[in-house]
PDB file of C-alpha atoms in Angstrom:
ATOM      1  CA  MET S  16      97.899  26.382 111.840  1.00 70.00           C
ATOM      2  CA  LYS S  17      97.934  28.475 108.692  1.00 80.00           C
ATOM      3  CA  LYS S  18      95.179  30.811 107.604  1.00 80.00           C
ATOM      4  CA  SER S  19      94.429  28.660 104.553  1.00 82.00           C
ATOM      5  CA  GLN S  20      93.869  25.626 106.798  1.00 83.00           C
ATOM      6  CA  ILE S  21      91.475  27.607 108.987  1.00 84.00           C
ATOM      7  CA  ILE S  22      89.558  28.732 105.905  1.00 84.00           C
ATOM      8  CA  ASN S  23      89.314  25.111 104.706  1.00 86.00           C
ATOM      9  CA  TYR S  24      87.914  24.053 108.095  1.00 86.00           C
ATOM     10  CA  LEU S  25      85.401  26.894 107.952  1.00 87.00           C
ATOM     11  CA  LYS S  26      84.297  25.812 104.477  1.00 88.00           C
ATOM     12  CA  LEU S  27      83.758  22.268 105.748  1.00 87.00           C
ATOM     13  CA  ILE S  28      81.781  23.570 108.731  1.00 88.00           C
ATOM     14  CA  ASP S  29      79.686  25.710 106.381  1.00 86.00           C
ATOM     15  CA  GLU S  30      78.913  22.678 104.199  1.00 86.00           C
ATOM     16  CA  GLU S  31      77.936  20.609 107.245  1.00 83.00           C
ATOM     17  CA  LEU S  32      75.656  23.386 108.471  1.00 84.00           C
ATOM     18  CA  THR S  33      74.019  23.532 105.045  1.00 83.00           C
ATOM     19  CA  ASP S  34      73.392  19.779 105.186  1.00 79.00           C
ATOM     20  CA  ALA S  35      71.982  20.038 108.723  1.00 78.00           C
ATOM     21  CA  TYR S  36      69.699  22.903 107.704  1.00 76.00           C
ATOM     22  CA  HIS S  37      68.220  20.956 104.786  1.00 76.00           C
ATOM     23  CA  LEU S  38      67.971  17.681 106.705  1.00 74.00           C
ATOM     24  CA  THR S  39      65.210  18.815 109.058  1.00 66.00           C
ATOM     25  CA  ASP S  40      61.822  19.994 107.872  1.00 66.00           C
ATOM     26  CA  THR S  41      59.345  19.407 110.709  1.00 68.00           C
ATOM     27  CA  ASP S  42      57.662  22.100 112.797  1.00 62.00           C
ATOM     28  CA  GLY S  43      59.728  21.195 115.863  1.00 60.00           C
ATOM     29  CA  THR S  44      62.956  22.040 114.109  1.00 74.00           C
ATOM     30  CA  VAL S  45      62.141  25.607 113.093  1.00 75.00           C
ATOM     31  CA  ASP S  46      64.247  26.967 115.967  1.00 74.00           C
ATOM     32  CA  ALA S  47      67.059  24.558 115.131  1.00 77.00           C
ATOM     33  CA  ASN S  48      67.026  25.756 111.516  1.00 77.00           C
ATOM     34  CA  SER S  49      67.233  29.339 112.733  1.00 78.00           C
ATOM     35  CA  TYR S  50      70.262  28.570 114.902  1.00 79.00           C
ATOM     36  CA  VAL S  51      71.951  26.643 112.084  1.00 82.00           C
ATOM     37  CA  SER S  52      71.312  29.520 109.694  1.00 83.00           C
ATOM     38  CA  SER S  53      72.772  32.032 112.169  1.00 83.00           C
ATOM     39  CA  ALA S  54      75.841  29.849 112.703  1.00 85.00           C
ATOM     40  CA  GLN S  55      76.263  29.539 108.944  1.00 86.00           C
ATOM     41  CA  GLU S  56      76.165  33.327 108.539  1.00 86.00           C
ATOM     42  CA  LEU S  57      78.757  33.772 111.294  1.00 85.00           C
ATOM     43  CA  VAL S  58      81.060  31.213 109.676  1.00 87.00           C
ATOM     44  CA  GLY S  59      80.705  33.006 106.349  1.00 86.00           C
ATOM     45  CA  GLU S  60      81.483  36.358 107.946  1.00 86.00           C
ATOM     46  CA  LEU S  61      84.540  34.909 109.681  1.00 85.00           C
ATOM     47  CA  MET S  62      85.774  33.431 106.384  1.00 85.00           C
ATOM     48  CA  ASP S  63      85.378  36.820 104.685  1.00 84.00           C
ATOM     49  CA  ASN S  64      87.323  38.507 107.480  1.00 81.00           C
ATOM     50  CA  LEU S  65      90.123  35.931 107.334  1.00 83.00           C
ATOM     51  CA  GLN S  66      90.408  36.300 103.579  1.00 81.00           C
ATOM     52  CA  GLY S  67      90.826  40.048 103.994  1.00 78.00           C
ATOM     53  CA  LYS S  68      87.618  41.013 102.249  1.00 70.00           C
ATOM     54  CA  PHE S  69      86.953  43.865 104.673  1.00 62.00           C
ATOM     55  CA  ASP S  70      90.543  44.889 105.414  1.00 60.00           C
ATOM     56  CA  THR S  71      90.772  47.557 102.751  1.00 65.00           C
ATOM     57  CA  ILE S  72      88.794  50.771 102.736  1.00 64.00           C
ATOM     58  CA  SER S  73      88.886  53.240  99.888  1.00 67.00           C
ATOM     59  CA  ASP S  74      90.059  56.790 100.452  1.00 68.00           C
ATOM     60  CA  LYS S  75      86.576  58.108  99.687  1.00 67.00           C
ATOM     61  CA  ASP S  76      84.914  55.740 102.171  1.00 69.00           C
ATOM     62  CA  GLU S  77      87.459  56.687 104.826  1.00 69.00           C
ATOM     63  CA  HIS S  78      86.900  60.390 104.126  1.00 65.00           C
ATOM     64  CA  ASP S  79      83.103  59.959 104.300  1.00 69.00           C
ATOM     65  CA  PHE S  80      83.421  58.002 107.542  1.00 69.00           C
ATOM     66  CA  ASN S  81      85.654  60.661 109.106  1.00 67.00           C
ATOM     67  CA  GLU S  82      83.247  63.415 108.033  1.00 67.00           C
ATOM     68  CA  ALA S  83      80.319  61.562 109.559  1.00 64.00           C
ATOM     69  CA  MET S  84      82.140  60.890 112.827  1.00 66.00           C
ATOM     70  CA  ASN S  85      83.289  64.513 113.171  1.00 70.00           C
ATOM     71  CA  GLY S  86      79.939  66.048 112.218  1.00 62.00           C
ATOM     72  CA  GLU S  87      81.400  67.756 109.162  1.00 64.00           C
ATOM     73  CA  LEU S  88      79.020  66.435 106.523  1.00 63.00           C
ATOM     74  CA  MET S  89      79.247  68.347 103.270  1.00 66.00           C
ATOM     75  CA  GLY S  90      76.814  68.426 100.389  1.00 68.00           C
ATOM     76  CA  PRO S  91      77.821  67.983  96.738  1.00 68.00           C
ATOM     77  CA  ASP S  92      78.043  71.778  96.390  1.00 71.00           C
ATOM     78  CA  GLY S  93      80.653  71.965  99.162  1.00 67.00           C
ATOM     79  CA  LEU S  94      78.293  73.581 101.666  1.00 66.00           C
ATOM     80  CA  PRO S  95      77.565  72.001 105.036  1.00 63.00           C
ATOM     81  CA  LEU S  96      74.390  69.950 105.038  1.00 64.00           C
ATOM     82  CA  ASN S  97      73.035  72.086 107.867  1.00 61.00           C
ATOM     83  CA  PHE S  98      73.601  75.307 105.895  1.00 51.00           C
ATOM     84  CA  PRO S  99      71.392  78.077 107.344  1.00 54.00           C
ATOM     85  CA  TYR S 100      69.373  79.340 104.422  1.00 54.00           C
ATOM     86  CA  HIS S 101      68.573  83.034 104.524  1.00 54.00           C
ATOM     87  CA  ILE S 102      66.093  85.329 102.784  1.00 52.00           C
ATOM     88  CA  ASN S 103      68.169  85.608  99.599  1.00 57.00           C
ATOM     89  CA  ASP S 104      68.003  81.915  98.802  1.00 54.00           C
ATOM     90  CA  GLY S 105      65.791  82.328  95.731  1.00 55.00           C
ATOM     91  CA  GLU S 106      62.453  81.501  97.304  1.00 56.00           C
ATOM     92  CA  GLY S 107      61.196  84.992  96.525  1.00 54.00           C
ATOM     93  CA  ARG S 108      61.228  84.174  92.837  1.00 54.00           C
ATOM     94  CA  LEU S 109      59.243  81.029  93.476  1.00 57.00           C
ATOM     95  CA  LYS S 110      56.609  82.944  95.430  1.00 59.00           C
ATOM     96  CA  GLY S 111      56.269  85.652  92.785  1.00 57.00           C
ATOM     97  CA  LYS S 112      57.996  88.406  94.781  1.00 57.00           C
ATOM     98  CA  ASN S 113      60.560  89.611  92.257  1.00 51.00           C
TER      99      ASN S 113
END
């Protein structure tokens, strides 16, 4: 079976789930609607994955991810986000101690 055929089946399943969701509107079917909605979201996510929507990652996103995983987060000024500020950080001017 080709990927395009699988995607067509998933689209049909998604349409059927939409019909089933809108068919029931009584209080006893609230749980059923929740399950149908969850199944519909999973089908949509699977379709996106099959179509390659999430296969590519930009260089910046990959760099940011690697920084986050290695604990090397940097601020926009190039300093680590946990930079230890010291007494010469300019606060003296703000407090009036020139």
